[in-house]
Short mmCIF file of C-alpha atoms in Angstrom, two decimals:
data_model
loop_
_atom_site.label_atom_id
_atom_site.label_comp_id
_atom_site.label_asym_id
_atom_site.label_seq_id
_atom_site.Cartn_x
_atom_site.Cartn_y
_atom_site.Cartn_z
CA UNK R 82 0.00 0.00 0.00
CA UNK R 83 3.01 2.17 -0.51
CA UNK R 84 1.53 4.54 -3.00
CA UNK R 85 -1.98 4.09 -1.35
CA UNK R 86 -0.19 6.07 1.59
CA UNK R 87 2.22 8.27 -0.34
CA UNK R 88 -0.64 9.78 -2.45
CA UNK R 89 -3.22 10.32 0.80
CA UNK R 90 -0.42 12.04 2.90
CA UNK R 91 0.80 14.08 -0.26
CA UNK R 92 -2.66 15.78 -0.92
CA UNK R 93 -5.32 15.30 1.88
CA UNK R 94 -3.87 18.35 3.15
CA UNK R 95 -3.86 20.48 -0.20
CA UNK R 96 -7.20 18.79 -1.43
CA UNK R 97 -8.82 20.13 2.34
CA UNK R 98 -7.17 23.78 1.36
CA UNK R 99 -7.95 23.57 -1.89
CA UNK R 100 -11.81 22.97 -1.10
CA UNK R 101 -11.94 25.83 1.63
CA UNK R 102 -11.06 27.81 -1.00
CA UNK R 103 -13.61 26.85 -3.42
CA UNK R 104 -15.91 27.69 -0.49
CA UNK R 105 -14.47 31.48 -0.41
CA UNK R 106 -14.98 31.64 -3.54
CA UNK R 107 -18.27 30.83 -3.15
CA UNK R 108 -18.54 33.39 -0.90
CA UNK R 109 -16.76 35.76 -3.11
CA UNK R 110 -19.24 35.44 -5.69
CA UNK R 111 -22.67 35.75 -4.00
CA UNK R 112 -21.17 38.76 -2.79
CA UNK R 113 -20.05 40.48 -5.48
CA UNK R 114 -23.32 39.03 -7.64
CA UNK R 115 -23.95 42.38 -8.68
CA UNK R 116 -21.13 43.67 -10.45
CA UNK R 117 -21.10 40.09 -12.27
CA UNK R 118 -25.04 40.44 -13.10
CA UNK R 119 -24.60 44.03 -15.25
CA UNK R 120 -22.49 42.02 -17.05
CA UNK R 121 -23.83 39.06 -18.39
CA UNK R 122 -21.21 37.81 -21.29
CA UNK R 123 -18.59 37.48 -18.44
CA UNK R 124 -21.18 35.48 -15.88
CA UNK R 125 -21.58 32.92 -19.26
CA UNK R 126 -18.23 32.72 -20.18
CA UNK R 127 -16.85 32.15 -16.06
CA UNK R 128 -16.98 28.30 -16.23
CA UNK R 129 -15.32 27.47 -19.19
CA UNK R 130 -12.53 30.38 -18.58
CA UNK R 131 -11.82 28.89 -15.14
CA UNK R 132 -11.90 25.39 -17.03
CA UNK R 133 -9.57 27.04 -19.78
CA UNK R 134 -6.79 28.16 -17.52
CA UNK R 135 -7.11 24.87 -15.03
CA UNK R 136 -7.12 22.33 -17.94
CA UNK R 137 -3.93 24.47 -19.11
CA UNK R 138 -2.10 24.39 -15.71
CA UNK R 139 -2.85 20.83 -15.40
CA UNK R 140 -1.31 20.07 -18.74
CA UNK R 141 2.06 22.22 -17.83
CA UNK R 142 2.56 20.01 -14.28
CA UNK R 143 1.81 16.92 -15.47
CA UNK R 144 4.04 17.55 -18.02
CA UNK R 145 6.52 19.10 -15.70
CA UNK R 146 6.15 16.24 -13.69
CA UNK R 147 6.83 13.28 -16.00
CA UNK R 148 9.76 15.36 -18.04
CA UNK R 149 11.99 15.95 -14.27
CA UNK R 150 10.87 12.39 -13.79
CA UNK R 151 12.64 10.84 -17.29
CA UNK R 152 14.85 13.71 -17.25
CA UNK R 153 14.72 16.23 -20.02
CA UNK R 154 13.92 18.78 -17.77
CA UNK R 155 17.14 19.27 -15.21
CA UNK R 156 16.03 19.57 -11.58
CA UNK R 157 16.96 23.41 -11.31
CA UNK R 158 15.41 26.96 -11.86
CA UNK R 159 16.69 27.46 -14.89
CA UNK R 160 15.58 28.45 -18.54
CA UNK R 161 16.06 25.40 -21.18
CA UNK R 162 14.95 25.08 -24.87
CA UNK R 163 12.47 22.58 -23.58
CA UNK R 164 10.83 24.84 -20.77
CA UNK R 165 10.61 27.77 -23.64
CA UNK R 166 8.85 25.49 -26.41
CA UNK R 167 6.70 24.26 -23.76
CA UNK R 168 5.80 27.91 -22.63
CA UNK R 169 5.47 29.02 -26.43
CA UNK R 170 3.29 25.96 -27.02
CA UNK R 171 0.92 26.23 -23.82
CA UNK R 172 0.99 30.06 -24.61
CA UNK R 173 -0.28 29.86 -28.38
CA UNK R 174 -2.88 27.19 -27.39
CA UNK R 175 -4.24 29.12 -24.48
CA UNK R 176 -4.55 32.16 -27.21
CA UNK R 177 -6.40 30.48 -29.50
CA UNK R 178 -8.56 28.08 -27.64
CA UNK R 179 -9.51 31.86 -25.76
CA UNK R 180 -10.52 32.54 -29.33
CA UNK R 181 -12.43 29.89 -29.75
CA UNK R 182 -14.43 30.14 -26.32
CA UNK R 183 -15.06 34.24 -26.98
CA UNK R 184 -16.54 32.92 -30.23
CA UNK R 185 -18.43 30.43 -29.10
CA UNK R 186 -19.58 32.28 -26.05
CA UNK R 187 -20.99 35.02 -28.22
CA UNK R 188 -23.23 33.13 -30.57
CA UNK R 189 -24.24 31.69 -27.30
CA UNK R 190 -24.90 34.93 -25.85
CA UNK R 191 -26.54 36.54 -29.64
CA UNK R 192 -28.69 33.74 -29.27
CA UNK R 193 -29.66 33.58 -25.60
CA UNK R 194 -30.95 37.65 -26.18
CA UNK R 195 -28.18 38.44 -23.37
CA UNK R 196 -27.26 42.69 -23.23
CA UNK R 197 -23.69 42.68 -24.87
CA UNK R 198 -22.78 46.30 -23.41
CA UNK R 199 -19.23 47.37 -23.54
CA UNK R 200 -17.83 44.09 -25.49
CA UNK R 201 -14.70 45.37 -26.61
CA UNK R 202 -13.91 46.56 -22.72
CA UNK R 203 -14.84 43.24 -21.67
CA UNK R 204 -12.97 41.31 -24.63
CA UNK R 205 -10.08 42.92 -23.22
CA UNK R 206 -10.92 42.35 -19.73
CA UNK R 207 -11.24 38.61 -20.29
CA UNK R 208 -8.06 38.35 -22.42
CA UNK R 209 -6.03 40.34 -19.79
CA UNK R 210 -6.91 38.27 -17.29
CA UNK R 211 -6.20 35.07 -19.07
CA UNK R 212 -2.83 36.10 -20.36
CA UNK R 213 -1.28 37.78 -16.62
CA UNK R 214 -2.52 34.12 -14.86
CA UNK R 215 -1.12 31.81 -17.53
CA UNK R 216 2.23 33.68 -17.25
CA UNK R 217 2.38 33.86 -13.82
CA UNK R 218 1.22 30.39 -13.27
CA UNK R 219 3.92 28.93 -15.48
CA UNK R 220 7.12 30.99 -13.69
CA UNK R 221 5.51 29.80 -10.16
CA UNK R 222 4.32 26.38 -11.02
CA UNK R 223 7.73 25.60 -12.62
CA UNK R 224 9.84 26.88 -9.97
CA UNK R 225 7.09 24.97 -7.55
CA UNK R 226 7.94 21.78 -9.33
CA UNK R 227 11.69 21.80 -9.10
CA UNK R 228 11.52 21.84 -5.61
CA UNK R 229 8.95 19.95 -4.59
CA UNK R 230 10.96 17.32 -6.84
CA UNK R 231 14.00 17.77 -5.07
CA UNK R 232 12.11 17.15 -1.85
CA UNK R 233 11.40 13.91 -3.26
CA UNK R 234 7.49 14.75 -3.94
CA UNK R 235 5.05 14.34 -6.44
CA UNK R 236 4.25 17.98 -8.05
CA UNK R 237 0.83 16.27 -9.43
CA UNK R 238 -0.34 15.42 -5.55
CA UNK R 239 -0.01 19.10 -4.78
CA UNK R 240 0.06 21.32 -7.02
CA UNK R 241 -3.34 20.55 -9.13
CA UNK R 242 -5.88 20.64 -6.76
CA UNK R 243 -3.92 23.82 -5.37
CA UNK R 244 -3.90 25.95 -8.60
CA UNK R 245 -7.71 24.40 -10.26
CA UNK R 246 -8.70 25.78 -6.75
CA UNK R 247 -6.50 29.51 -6.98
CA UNK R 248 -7.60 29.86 -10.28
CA UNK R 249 -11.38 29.29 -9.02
CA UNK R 250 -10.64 32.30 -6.61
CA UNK R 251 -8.10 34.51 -9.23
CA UNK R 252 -9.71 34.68 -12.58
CA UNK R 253 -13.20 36.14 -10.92
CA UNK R 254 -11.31 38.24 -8.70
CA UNK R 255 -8.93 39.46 -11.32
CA UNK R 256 -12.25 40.39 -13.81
CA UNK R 257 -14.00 42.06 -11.11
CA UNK R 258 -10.57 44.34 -10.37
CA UNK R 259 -10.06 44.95 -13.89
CA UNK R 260 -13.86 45.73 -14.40
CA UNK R 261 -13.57 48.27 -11.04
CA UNK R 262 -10.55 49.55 -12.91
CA UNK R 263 -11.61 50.43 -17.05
CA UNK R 264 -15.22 50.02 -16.86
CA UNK C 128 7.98 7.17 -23.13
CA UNK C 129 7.60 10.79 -23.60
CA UNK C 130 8.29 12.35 -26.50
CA UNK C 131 10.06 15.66 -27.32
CA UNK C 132 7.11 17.55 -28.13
CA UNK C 133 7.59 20.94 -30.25
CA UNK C 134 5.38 23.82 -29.72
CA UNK C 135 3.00 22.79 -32.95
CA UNK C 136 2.97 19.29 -31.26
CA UNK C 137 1.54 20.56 -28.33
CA UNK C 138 -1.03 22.84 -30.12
CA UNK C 139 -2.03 19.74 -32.72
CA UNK C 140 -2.52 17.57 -29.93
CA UNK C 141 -4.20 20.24 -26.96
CA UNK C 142 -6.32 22.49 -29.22
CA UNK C 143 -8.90 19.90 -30.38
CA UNK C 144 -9.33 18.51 -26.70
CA UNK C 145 -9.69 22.16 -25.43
CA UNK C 146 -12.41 23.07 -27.84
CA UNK C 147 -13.69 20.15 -26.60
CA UNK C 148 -13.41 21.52 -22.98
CA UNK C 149 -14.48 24.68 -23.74
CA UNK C 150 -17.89 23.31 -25.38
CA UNK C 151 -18.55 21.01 -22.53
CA UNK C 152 -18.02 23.70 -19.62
CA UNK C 153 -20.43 26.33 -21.72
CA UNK C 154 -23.35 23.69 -22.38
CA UNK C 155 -22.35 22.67 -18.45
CA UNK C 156 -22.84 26.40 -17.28
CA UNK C 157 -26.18 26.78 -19.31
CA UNK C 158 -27.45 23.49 -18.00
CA UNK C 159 -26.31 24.50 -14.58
CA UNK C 160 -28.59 27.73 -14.55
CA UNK C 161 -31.49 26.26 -16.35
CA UNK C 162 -32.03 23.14 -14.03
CA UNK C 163 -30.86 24.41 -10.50
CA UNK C 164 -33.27 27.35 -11.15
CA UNK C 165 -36.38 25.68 -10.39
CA UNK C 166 -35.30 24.15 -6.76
CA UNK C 167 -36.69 26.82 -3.95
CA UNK C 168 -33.21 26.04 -2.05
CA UNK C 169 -31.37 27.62 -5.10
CA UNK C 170 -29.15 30.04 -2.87
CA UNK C 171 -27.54 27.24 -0.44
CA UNK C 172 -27.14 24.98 -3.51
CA UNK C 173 -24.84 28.09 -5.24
CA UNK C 174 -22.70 28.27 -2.31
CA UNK C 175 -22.00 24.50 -3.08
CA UNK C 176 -21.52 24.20 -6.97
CA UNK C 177 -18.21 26.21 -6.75
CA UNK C 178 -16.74 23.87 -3.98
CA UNK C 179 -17.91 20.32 -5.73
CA UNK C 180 -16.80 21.63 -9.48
CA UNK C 181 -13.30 22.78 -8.03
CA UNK C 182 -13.58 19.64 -5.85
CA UNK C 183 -14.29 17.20 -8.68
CA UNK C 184 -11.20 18.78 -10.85
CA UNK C 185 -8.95 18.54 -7.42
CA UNK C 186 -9.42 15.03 -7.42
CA UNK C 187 -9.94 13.82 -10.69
CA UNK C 188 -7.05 15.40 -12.27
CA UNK C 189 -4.25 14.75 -9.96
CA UNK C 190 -5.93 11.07 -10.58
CA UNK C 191 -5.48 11.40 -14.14
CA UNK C 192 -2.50 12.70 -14.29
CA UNK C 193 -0.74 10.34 -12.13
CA UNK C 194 -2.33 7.78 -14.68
CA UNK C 195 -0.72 9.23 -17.39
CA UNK C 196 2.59 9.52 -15.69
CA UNK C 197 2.77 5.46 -14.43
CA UNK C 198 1.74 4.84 -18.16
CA UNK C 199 4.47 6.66 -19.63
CA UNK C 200 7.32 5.73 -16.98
CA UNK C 201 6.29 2.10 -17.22
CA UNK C 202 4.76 2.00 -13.40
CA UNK C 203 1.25 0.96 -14.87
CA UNK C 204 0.18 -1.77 -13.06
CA UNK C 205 -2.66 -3.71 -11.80
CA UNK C 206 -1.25 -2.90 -8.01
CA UNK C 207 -0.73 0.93 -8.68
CA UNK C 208 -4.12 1.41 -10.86
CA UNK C 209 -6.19 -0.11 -7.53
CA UNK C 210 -3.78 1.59 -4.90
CA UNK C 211 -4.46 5.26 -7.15
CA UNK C 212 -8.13 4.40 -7.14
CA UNK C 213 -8.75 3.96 -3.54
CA UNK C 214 -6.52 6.85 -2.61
CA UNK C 215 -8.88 9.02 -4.96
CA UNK C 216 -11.96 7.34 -3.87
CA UNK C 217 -10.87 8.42 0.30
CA UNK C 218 -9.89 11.57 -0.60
CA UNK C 219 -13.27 12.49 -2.63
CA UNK C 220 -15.05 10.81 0.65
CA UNK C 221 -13.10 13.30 3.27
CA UNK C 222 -13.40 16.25 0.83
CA UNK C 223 -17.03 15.88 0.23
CA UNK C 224 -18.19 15.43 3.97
CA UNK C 225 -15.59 18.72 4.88
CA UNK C 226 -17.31 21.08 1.67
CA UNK C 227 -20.64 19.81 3.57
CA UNK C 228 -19.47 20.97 6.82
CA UNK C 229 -18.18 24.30 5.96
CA UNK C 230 -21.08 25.32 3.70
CA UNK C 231 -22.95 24.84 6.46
CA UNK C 232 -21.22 26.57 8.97
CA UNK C 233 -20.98 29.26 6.26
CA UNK C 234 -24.71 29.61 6.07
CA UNK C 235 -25.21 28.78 9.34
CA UNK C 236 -23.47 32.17 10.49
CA UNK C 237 -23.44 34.24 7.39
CA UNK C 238 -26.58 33.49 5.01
CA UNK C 239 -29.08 31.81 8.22
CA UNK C 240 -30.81 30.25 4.90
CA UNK C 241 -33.64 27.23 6.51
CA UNK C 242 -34.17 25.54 3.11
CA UNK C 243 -32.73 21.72 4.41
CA UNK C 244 -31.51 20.00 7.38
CA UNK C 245 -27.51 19.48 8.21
CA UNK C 246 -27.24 15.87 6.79
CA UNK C 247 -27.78 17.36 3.60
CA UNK C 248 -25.21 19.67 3.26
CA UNK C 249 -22.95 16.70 3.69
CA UNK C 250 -24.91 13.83 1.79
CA UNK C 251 -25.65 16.11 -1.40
CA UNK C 252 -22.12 16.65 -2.18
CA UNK C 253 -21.23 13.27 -0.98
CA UNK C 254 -23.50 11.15 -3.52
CA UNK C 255 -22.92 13.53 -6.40
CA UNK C 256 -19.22 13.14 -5.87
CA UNK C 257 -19.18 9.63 -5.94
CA UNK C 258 -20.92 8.93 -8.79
CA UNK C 259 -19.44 11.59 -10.70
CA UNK C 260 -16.06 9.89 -9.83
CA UNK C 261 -17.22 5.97 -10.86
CA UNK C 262 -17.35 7.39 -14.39
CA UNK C 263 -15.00 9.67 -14.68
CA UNK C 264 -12.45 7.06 -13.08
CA UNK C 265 -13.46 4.95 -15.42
CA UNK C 266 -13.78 6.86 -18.71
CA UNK C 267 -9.72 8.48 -17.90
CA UNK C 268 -8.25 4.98 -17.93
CA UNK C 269 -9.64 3.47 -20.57
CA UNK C 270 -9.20 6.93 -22.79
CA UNK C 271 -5.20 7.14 -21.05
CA UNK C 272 -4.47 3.92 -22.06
CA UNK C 273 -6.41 4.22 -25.79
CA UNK C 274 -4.54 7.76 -26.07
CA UNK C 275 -0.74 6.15 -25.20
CA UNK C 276 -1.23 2.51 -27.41
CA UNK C 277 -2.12 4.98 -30.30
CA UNK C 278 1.48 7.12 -29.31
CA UNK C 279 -0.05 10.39 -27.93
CA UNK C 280 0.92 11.96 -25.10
CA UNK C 281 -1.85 11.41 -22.59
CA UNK C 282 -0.60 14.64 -20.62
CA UNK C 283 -1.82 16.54 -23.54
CA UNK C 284 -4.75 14.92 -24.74
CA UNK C 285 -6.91 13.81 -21.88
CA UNK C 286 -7.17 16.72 -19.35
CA UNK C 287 -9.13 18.51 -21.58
CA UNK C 288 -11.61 15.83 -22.73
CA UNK C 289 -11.78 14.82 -19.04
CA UNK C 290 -12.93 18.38 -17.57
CA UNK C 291 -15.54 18.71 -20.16
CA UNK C 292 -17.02 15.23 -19.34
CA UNK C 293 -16.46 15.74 -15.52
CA UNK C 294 -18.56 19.26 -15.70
CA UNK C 295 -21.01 17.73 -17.64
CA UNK C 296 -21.69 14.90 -15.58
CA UNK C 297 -20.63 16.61 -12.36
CA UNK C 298 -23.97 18.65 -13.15
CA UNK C 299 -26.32 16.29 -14.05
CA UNK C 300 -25.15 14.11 -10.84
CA UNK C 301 -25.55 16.75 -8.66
CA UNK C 302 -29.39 17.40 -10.54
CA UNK C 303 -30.09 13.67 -9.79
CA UNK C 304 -28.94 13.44 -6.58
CA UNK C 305 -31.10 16.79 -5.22
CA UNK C 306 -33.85 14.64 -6.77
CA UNK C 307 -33.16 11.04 -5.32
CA UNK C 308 -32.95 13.34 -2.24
CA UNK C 309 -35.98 15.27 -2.42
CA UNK C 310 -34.27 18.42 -1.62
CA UNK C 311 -36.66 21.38 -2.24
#
């Protein structure tokens, strides 16, 4: 029952944080239900951007995870060709499948009858947000990895429910911020 | 074994999935409001949908990833494949009964809403968790292990696939458990 026990006392801890924060957020929400209801295209498109950006960050540490594990990633902070194509890859694909969800989200929204006031504010909004996480989750999740690696851990255990959760509470935090801010 | 994959690997092989993703979560979202709607306890049940669909991808995808990872280091076994299940299936278990405990205690002190009793709040996301987890447990090895014989990367591929078919059925568990409950 080795890795029975290794994978229960490497997340039951960050799984239990991880779900008290979904609660905040939660929390976060029904209070600031107001801002979020004047704009309807961003209370639509919430899901599948906090899906977006999870599915991402879950791609970058598993892959993190199994290239320290065969090696082609060194076990240090430091910048290698593979680290940059990943970023460039992960980076592009966020971009477009972002495309892809604003389009998709709009005929939903054309079609639903929702008010689409001040779309190219919140275009902007949305994109903003997606591009300052993804960057900043890829320098801290990366750095993350290497040494919880070194420590001899598993960076899936901990850091995927962690960041699914963060980005729960981040990307409506960071709308409703840049809303308060240009809008 | 894992491959070297350029950046127009990792697009050719994540885009699709993510599209995927992206249609799942929207038709999840729409199906979310349109059902959930009619139930008179509508404003506790919000307080728990953001807990159980962060809950569901905090389990499930450190579950699928670690499936991916034994199948491309060579640790996939029949020992390790029941060891990762029961780990996930105790975790989901603890997780569910502590989201029940603090939404309470949340609306207990902040929202004072009467619409159900305590068990509830701690069988509702118990039952939709597990069955939400039987299938997507089942559904992420069968697609890992289809995904790897045909020499993808299953880090790439499945994530995706598996959040959109998690939401989806995350949802409709949820909807059928509130109803095999008779919450109001």
């Amino acid at each position: 029952m080795e890795y029975f026990i290794k994978i229960i006392k490497e997340s039951i801890i960050i799984v239990f944080i991880s779900s008290l924060i979904g609660i905040v957020t939660g929390t976060f929400l029904s209070s600031n239900d107001e801002i979020l209801n004047t704009i309807p295209f961003i209370l639509l498109t919430l899901p599948a951007i906090n899906s977006l950006i999870g599915d991402i960050s879950t791609i970058m540490i598993s892959r993190l995870t199994t290239q320290l594990l065969i090696g082609s990633i060194p076990p240090r902070i430091k910048k290698t060709q593979r680290l940059i194509e990943d970023f460039i890859g992960l980076f592009l694909t966020i971009i477009l499948s972002l495309i892809i969800l604003l389009a998709a989200g709009y005929i939903i929204a054309y079609y639903m009858e929702l008010k689409l006031m001040n779309l190219i504010e919140v275009l902007i909004i949305i994109i903003l947000t997606v591009v300052v996480m993804f960057v900043i989750i890829f320098l801290v999740m990366f750095m993350i990895s290497i040494l919880l690696f070194k420590k001899g851990k598993d960076p899936n255990n901990f850091l995927i429910p962690f960041i699914t959760s963060l980005i729960d509470f981040l990307s409506p935090f960071l709308i409703i911020l840049f809303i308060i801010i240009f809008i | 074994m894992e491959r070297e994959d350029s950046r127009f690997t990792l697009i050719k092989e994540i885009l699709p999935s993510e599209t995927l993703s992206i249609i799942g979560s929207l038709a999840a979202g729409i199906i979310l409001s349109l059902l959930l709607l009619q139930f008179k306890s509508f404003p506790i049940l919000i307080l728990l949908i953001p807990a159980l669909l962060s809950l569901r991808g905090n389990i499930s995808s450190p579950f699928i990833a670690r499936t991916a990872k034994d199948l491309i280091i060579g640790d996939f076994n029949k020992r390790n494949i029941i060891e990762n299940i029961l780990s996930t299936y105790l975790l989901a278990i603890a997780t569910a009964c502590l989201i029940g405990l603090f939404t309470f205690i949340v609306n207990f002190f902040f929202f004072k809403l009467e619409y159900f009793s305590f068990e509830f709040f701690i069988l509702i996301p118990l039952i939709s968790m597990l069955f939400t987890l039987s299938l997507v447990i089942v559904i992420s090895i069968v697609l890992n292990s289809l995904v790897f014989k045909f020499g993808l990367n299953p880090n790439n591929v499945i994530p995706p696939i598996m959040t959109a078919i998690g939401d989806f059925f995350n949802v409709v568990f949820f909807y059928l458990t509130l109803i095999i409950l008779g919450v109001p």
